[in-house]
Short mmCIF file of C-alpha atoms and ligand atoms in Angstrom, two decimals:
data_model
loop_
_atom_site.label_atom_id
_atom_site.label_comp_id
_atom_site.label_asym_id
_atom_site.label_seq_id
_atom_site.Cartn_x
_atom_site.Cartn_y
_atom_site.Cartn_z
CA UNK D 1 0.00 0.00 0.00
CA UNK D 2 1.38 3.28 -0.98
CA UNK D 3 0.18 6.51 -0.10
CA UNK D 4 -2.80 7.89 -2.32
CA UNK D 5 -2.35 11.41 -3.56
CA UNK D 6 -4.86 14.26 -3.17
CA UNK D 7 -5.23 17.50 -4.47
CA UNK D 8 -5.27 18.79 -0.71
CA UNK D 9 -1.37 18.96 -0.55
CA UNK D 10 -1.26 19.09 2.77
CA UNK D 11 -2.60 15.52 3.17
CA UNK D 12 0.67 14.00 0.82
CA UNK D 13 3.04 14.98 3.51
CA UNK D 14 4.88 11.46 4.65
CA UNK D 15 4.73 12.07 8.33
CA UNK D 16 1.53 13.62 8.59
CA UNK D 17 -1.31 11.82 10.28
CA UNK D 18 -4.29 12.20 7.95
CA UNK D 19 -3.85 11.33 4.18
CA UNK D 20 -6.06 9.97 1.74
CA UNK D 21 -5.44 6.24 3.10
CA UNK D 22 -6.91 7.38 6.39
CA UNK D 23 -9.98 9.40 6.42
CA UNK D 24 -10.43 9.37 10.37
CA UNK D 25 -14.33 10.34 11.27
CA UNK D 26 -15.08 12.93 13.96
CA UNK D 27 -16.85 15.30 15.24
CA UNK D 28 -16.56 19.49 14.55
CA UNK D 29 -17.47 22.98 15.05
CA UNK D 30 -16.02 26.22 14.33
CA UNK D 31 -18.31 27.08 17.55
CA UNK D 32 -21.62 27.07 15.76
CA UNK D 33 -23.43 23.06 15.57
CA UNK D 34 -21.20 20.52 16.04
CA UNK D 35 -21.23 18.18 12.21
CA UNK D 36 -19.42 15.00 11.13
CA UNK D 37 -16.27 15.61 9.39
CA UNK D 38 -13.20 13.53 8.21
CA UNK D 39 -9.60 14.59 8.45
CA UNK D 40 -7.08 14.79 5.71
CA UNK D 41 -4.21 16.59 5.40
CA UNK D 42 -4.50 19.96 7.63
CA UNK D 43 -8.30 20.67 7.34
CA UNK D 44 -11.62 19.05 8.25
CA UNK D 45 -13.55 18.02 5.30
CA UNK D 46 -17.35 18.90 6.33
CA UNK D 47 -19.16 15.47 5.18
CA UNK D 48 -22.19 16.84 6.35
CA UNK D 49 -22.76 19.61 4.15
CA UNK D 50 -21.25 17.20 1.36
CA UNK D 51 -24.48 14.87 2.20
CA UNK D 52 -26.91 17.84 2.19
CA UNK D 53 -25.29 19.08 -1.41
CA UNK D 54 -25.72 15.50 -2.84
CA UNK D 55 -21.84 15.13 -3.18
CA UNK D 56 -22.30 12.65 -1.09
CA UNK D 57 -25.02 10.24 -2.04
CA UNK D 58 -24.71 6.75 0.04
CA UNK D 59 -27.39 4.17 -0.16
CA UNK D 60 -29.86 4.28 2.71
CA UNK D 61 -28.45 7.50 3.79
CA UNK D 62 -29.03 10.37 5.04
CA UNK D 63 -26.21 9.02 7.59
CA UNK D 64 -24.72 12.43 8.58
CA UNK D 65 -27.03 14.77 9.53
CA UNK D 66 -26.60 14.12 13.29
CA UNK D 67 -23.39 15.30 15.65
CA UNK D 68 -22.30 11.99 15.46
CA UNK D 69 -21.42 8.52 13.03
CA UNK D 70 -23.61 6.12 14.98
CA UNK D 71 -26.01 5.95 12.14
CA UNK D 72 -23.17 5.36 9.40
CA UNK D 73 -21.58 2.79 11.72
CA UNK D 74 -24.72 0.85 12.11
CA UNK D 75 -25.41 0.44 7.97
CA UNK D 76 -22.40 -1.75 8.36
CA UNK D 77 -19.12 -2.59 6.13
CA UNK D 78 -20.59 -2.21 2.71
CA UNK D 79 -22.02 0.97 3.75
CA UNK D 80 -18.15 1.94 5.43
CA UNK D 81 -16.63 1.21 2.26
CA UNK D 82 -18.67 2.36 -0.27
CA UNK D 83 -18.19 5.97 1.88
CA UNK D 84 -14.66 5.70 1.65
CA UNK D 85 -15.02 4.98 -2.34
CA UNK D 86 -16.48 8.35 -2.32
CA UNK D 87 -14.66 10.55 -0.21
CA UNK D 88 -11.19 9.45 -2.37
CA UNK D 89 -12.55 9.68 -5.20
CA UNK D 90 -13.54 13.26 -4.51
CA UNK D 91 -10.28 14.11 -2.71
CA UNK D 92 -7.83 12.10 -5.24
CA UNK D 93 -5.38 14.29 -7.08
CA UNK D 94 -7.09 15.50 -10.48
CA UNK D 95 -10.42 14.85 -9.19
CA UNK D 96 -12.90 16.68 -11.46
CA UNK D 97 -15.21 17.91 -8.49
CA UNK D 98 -12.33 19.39 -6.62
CA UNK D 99 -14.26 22.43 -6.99
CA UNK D 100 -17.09 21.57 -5.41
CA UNK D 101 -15.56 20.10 -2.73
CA UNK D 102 -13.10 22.56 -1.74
CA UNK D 103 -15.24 25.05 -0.37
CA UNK D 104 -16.35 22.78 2.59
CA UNK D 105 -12.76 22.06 3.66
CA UNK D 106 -12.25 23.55 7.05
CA UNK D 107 -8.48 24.35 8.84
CA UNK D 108 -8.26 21.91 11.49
CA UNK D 109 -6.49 24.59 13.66
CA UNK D 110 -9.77 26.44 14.38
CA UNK D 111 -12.12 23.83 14.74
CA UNK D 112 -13.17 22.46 18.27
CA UNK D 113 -13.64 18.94 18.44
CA UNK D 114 -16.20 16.74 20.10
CA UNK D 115 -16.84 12.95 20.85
CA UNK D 116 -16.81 11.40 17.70
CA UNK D 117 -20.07 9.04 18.20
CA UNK D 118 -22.31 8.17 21.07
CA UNK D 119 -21.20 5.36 23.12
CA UNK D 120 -23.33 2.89 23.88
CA UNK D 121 -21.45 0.92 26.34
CA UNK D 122 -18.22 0.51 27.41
CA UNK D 123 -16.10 -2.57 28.76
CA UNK D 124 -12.02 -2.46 29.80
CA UNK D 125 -10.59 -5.59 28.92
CA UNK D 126 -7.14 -6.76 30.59
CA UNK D 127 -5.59 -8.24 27.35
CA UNK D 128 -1.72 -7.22 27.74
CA UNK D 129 0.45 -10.06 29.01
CA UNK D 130 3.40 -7.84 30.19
CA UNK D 131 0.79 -5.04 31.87
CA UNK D 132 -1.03 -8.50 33.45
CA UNK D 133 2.01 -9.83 34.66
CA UNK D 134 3.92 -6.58 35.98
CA UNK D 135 0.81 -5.80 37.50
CA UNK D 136 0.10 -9.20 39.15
CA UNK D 137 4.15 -9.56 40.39
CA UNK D 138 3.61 -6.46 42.16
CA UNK D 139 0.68 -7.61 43.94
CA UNK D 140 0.79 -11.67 44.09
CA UNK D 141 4.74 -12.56 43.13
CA UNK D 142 5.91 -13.28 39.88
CA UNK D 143 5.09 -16.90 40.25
CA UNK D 144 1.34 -16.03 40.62
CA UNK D 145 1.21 -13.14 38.42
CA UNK D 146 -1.06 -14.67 36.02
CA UNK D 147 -4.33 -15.38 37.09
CA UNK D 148 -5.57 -18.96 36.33
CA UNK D 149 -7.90 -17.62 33.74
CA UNK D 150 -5.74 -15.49 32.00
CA UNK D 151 -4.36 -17.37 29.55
CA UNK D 152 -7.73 -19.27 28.66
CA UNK D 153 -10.37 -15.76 28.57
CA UNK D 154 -9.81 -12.54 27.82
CA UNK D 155 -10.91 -10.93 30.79
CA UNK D 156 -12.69 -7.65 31.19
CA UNK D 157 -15.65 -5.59 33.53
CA UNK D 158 -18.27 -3.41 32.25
CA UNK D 159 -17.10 -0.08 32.30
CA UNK D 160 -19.21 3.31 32.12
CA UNK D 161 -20.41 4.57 28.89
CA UNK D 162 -20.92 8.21 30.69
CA UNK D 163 -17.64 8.84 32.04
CA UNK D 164 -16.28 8.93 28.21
CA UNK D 165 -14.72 12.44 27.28
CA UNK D 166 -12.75 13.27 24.35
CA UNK D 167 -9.07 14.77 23.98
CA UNK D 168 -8.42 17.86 25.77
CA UNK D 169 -11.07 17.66 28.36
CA UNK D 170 -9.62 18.17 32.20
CA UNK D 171 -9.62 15.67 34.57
CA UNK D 172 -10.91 16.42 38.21
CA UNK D 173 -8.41 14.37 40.80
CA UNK D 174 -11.56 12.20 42.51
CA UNK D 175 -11.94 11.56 46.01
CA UNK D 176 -12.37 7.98 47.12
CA UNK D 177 -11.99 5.68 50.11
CA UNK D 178 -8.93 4.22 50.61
CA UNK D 179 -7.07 1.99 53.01
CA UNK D 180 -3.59 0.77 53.12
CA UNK D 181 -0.25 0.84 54.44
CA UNK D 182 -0.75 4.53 55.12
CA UNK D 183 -4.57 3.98 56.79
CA UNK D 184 -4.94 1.17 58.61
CA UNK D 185 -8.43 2.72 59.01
CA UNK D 186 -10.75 2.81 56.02
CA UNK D 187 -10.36 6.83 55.17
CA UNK D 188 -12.06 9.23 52.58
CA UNK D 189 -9.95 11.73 50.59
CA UNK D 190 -8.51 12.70 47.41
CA UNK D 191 -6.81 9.86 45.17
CA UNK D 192 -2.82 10.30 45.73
CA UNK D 193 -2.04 7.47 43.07
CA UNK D 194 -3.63 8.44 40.35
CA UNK D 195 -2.36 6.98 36.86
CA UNK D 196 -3.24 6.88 33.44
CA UNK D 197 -3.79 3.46 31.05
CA UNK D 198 -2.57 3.21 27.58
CA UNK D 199 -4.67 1.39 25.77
CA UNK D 200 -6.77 1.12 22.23
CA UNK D 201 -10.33 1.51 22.08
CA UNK D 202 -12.49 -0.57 19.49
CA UNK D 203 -15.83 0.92 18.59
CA UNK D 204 -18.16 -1.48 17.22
CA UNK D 205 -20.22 -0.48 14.56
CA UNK D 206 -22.73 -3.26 13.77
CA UNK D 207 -25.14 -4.56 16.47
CA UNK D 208 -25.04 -8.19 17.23
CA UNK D 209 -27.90 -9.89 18.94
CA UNK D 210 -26.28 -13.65 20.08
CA UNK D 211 -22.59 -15.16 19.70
CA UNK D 212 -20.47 -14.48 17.04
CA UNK D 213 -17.49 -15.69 15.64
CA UNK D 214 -14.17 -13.72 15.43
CA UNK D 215 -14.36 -13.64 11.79
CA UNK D 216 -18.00 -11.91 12.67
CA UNK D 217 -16.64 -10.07 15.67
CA UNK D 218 -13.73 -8.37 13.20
CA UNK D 219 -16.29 -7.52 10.54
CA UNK D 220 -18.28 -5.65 13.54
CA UNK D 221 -15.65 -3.43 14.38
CA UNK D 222 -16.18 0.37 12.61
CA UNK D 223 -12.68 1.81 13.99
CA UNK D 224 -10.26 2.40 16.36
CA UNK D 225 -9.83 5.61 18.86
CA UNK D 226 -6.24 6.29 21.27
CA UNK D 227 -8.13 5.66 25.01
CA UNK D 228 -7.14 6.40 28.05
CA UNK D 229 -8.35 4.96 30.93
CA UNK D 230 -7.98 6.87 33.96
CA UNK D 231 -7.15 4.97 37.63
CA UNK D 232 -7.32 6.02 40.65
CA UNK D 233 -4.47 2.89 42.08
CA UNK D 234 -4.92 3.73 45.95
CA UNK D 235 -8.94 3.64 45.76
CA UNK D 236 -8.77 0.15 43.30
CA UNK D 237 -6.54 -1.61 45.86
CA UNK D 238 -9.12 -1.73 48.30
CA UNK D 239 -12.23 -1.97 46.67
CA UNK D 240 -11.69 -4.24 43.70
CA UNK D 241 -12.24 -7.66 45.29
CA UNK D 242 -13.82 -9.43 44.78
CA UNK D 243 -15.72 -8.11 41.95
CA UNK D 244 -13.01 -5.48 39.96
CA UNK D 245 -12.57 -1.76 39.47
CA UNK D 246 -15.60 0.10 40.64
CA UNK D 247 -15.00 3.94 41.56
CA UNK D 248 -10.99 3.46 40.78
CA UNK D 249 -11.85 3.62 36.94
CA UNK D 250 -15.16 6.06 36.93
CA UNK D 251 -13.62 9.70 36.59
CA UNK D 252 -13.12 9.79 33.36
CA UNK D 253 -11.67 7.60 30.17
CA UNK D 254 -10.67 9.70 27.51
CA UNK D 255 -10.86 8.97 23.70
CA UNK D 256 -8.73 10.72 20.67
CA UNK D 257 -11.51 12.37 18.16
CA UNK D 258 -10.99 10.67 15.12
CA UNK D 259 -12.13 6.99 15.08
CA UNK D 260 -9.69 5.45 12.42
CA UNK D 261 -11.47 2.94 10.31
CA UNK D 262 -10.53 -0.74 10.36
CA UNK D 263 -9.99 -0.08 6.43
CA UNK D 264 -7.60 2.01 7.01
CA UNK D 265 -5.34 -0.28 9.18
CA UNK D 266 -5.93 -2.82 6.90
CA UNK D 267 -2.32 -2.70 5.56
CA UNK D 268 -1.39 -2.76 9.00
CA UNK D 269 -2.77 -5.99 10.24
CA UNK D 270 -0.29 -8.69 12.54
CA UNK D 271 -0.85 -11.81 14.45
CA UNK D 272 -1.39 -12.21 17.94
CA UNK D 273 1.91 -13.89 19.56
CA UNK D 274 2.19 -17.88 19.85
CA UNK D 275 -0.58 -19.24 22.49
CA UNK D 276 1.20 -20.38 25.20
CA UNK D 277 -2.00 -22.34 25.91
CA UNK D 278 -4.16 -23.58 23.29
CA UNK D 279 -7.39 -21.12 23.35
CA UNK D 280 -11.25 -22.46 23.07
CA UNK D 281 -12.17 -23.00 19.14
CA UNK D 282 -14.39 -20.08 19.68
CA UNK D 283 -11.46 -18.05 20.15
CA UNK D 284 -9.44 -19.07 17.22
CA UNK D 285 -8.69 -16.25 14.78
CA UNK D 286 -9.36 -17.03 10.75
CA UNK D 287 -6.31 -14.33 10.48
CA UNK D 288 -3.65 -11.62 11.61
CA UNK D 289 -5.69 -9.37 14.04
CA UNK D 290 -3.65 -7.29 15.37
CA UNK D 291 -2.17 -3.86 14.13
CA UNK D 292 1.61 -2.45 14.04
CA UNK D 293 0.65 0.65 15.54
CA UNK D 294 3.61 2.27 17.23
CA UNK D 295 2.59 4.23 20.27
CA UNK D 296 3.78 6.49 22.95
CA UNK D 297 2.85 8.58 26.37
CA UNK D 298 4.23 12.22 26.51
CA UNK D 299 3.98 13.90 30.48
CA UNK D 300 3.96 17.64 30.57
CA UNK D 301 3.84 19.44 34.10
CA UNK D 302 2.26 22.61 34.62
CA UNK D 303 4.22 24.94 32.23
CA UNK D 304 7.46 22.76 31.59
CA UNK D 305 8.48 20.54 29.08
CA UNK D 306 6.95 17.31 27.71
CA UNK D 307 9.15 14.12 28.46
CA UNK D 308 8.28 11.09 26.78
CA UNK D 309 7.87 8.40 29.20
CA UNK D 310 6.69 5.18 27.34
CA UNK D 311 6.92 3.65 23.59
CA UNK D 312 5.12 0.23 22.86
CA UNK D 313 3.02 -1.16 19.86
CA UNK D 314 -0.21 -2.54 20.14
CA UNK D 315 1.27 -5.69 18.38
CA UNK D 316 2.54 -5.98 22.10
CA UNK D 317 -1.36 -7.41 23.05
CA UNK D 318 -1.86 -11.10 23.34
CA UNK D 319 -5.52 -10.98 22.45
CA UNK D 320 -7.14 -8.84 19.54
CA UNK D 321 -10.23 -6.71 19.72
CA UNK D 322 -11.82 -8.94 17.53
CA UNK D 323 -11.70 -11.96 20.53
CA UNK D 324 -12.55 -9.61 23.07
CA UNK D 325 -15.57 -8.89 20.88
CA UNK D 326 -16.52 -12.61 20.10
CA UNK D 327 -16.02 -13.55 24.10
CA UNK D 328 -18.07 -10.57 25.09
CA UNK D 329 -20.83 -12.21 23.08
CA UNK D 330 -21.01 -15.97 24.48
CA UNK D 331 -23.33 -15.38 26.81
CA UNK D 332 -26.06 -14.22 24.54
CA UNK D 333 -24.88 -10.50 25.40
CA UNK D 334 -25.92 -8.09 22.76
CA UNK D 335 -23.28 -5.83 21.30
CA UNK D 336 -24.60 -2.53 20.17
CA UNK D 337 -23.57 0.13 17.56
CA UNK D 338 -21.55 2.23 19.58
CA UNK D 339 -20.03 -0.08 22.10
CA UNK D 340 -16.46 0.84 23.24
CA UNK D 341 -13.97 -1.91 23.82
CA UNK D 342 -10.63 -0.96 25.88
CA UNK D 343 -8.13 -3.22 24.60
CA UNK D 344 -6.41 -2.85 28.23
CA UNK D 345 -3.18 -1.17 29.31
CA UNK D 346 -0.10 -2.05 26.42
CA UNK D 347 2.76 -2.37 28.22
CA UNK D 348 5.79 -3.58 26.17
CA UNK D 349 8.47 -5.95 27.16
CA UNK D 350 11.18 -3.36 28.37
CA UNK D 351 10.96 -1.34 31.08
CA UNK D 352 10.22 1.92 29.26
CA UNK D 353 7.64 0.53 27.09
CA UNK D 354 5.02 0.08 30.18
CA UNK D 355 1.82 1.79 29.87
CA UNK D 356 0.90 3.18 32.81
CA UNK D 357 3.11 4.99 35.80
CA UNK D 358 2.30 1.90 37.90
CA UNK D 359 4.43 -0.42 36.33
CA UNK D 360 6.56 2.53 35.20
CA UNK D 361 7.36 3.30 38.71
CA UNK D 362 6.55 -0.26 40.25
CA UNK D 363 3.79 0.55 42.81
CA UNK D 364 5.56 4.02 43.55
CA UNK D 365 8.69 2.42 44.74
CA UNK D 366 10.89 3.94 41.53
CA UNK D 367 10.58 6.84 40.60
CA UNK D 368 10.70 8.05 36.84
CA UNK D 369 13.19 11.14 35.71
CA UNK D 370 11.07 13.59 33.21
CA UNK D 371 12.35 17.15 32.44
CA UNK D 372 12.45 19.60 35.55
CA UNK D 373 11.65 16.39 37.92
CA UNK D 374 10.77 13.08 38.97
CA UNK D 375 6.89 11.31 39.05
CA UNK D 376 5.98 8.04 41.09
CA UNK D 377 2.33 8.92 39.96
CA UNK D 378 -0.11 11.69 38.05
CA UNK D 379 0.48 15.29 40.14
CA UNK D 380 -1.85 17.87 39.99
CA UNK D 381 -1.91 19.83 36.28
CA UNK D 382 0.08 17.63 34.11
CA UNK D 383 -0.72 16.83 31.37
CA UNK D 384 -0.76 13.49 29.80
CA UNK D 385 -0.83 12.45 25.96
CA UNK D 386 -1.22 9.42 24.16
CA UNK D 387 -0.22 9.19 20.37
CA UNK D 388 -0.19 6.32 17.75
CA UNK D 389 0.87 6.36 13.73
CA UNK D 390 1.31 3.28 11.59
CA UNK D 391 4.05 3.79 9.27
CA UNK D 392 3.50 2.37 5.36
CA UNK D 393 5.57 3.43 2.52
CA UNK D 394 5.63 7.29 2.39
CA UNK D 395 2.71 7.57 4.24
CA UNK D 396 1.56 7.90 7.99
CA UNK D 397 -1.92 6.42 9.60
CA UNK D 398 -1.94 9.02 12.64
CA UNK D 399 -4.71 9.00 15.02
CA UNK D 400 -4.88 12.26 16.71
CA UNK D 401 -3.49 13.12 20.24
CA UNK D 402 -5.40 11.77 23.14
CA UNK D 403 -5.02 14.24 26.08
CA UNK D 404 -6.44 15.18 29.57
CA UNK D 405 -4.99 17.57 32.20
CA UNK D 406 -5.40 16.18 35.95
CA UNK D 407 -6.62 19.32 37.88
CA UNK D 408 -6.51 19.23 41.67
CA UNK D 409 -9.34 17.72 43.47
CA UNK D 410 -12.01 19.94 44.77
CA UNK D 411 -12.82 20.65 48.90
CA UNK D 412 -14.15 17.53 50.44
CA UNK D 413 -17.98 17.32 48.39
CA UNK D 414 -19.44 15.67 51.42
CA UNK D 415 -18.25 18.47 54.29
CA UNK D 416 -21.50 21.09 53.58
CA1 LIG T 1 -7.75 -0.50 31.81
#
């Protein structure tokens, strides 16, 4: 796959995130309605107004003329691709309606960006051997890190759908009860371990009602988003047994704004690594499904410097989206156009290629050198950022920063 040229020269660039191959779907507004729009090169393209002018004619449709891609998602993958069809060939190079286009291309410096679709439901899955077994020596011993299940299920816990917020919304430091080394007593204050969670989000697009295969569970799947999943580590460590993460993952999980479609990663695609237990027949996948996406966490304090603190690949997962779709599905569960699947935290092998300040730091016990200081975990007003590219030849899959600022926790909201 090689990049595909468009007359909007800004999108032929070979590091920038958003040529032709991409076309990542979000959500815009130069502060009037918020409207669908796709990214290429340095500009929104306003699909919308492409659909109301007829540019844009796709069976079935009107899909666009709501602040959001639910209703595209749901028409399914002919529906997906036949879009894409479109939009390059309206945007190739020498594309005779260039000038009817044009006029609804927007800078993508000025425009404000919003959640991309409306999620329906959202479930964290815990599908990163190294981030399972860093975690798990901390707390059980490396000889127990795994749990028995791990290797057999992908394991996961319905999350909240309503703490979602996109890129560049703050983050309020919660309060929560804690106990621990520090409080033998049970006490009630603001989280002082709070951490973020690299991780990919899968959105599904098609609605399933029963199981599905993962051949069915991969054709589901609209796009991809950058997701960050928020944890408070002090309030988790008491209150997650026996049942998992209640308050410690509730604040907030942030999403990038552009949901890149599965089309676009196509060239992309990579197995999962060698079972080191054979999975359930369920689980089997008909093909690579996993993506070389390189990614990376930036920190920036409170007017200083960014330091890049971790660089891993999503290849680094041991189960794919497309299982943790299929598995979510076995009971009869119905999957709905919109659901949000956290891939869980991708740590990497090494030690600077874990994804969250946890393992990073070990529990707190070593600290991390960034520019101007040192972190054990999230302090009030940085800043933290998650990017991700896939690199083909001359060209760049980019997906948009994911970012949240932690701001310091308010007075106690019980003392009134
Ligand atoms: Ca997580």
């Amino acid at each position: 796959m090689r990049l595909i040229r468009s007359w909007v020269d800004s999108a032929n660039a070979p590091d920038g995130p958003f040529p032709l191959n991409n076309l990542p779907c979000g959500v815009f507004s130069r502060g009037d309605d918020p409207r669908c729009g796709v990214a290429i090169g340095d500009f929104v393209l306003d699909v919308t107004a492409l659909e109301e002018t007829g540019l844009l004619d796709l069976d079935g449709g009107p899909y666009l003329d709501v602040p959001f891609w639910n209703d595209l998602m749901a028409a399914g993958p002919a529906t997906w691709s036949a879009f894409r069809d479109r939009l390059q060939r309206l945007l190739a190079e020498g594309a005779p309606d260039r000038a009817a286009v044009e006029p609804h291309l927007v800078p993508l410096a000025g425009a404000i960006l919003y959640l991309p679709f409306l999620v329906s439901e959202y479930t964290d899955f815990y599908a990163g051997r190294n981030h399972a077994f860093n975690v798990g020596s901390m707390f059980r011993g490396p000889e127990n890190a795994l749990p028995p299940n791990w290797l057999h299920i992908p394991i996961g816990y319905n999350g909240r759908a309503s703490s979602v917020v996109v890129s560049g919304t703050e983050v309020r430091r919660p309060w929560g009860q804690v106990k621990g080394a520090d409080h033998p007593a049970p006490a009630f204050q603001p989280s002082r371990r709070f951490d973020f969670e690299l991780e990919l989000g899968a959105v599904v697009g098609t609605a399933s009602d029963g199981p599905v295969t993962v051949a069915e569970a991969d054709a589901m799947i609209f796009g991809y988003v950058l997701l960050n999943d928020w944890s408070a580590r002090d309030i988790q460590a008491w209150e997650y047994q026996p049942l998992g993460p209640f308050q410690a993952k509730a604040t907030a999980t942030t999403i990038s704004p552009w949901i890149v479609m599965r089309a676009a990663l196509e060239p992309f695609r990579t197995s999962t690594p060698a079972r080191e237990v054979p999975l359930l027949p369920y689980l089997h996948e008909p093909g690579p499904m996993l993506y070389d996406i390189a990614l990376e966490v930036g920190l920036t304090p409170e007017g200083g410097t960014e330091t890049i603190i971790a660089r891993t690949n999503y290849a680094e997962m041991y189960y794919s989206a497309a299982q943790q779709l299929a598995h979510h599905t076995t009971s009869g569960c119905p999957m709905n156009t919109g659901d949000l699947l956290g891939s869980g935290t991708i740590s990497g092998p090494t030690k600077d290629s874990r994804g969250s300040l946890l393992e990073l730091c070990w529990g707190g016990r070593e600290p991390i050198a960034i520019a101007g200081g040192t972190r054990r975990f999230i302090e009030d007003n940085d800043t933290i950022t998650l990017r991700g590219h896939c690199k083909g030849a001359g060209f760049t899959i980019g997906f948009g920063a994911c970012t949240g600022k932690v701001t310091p926790a308010l007075a106690d909201p019980y003392a009134r």
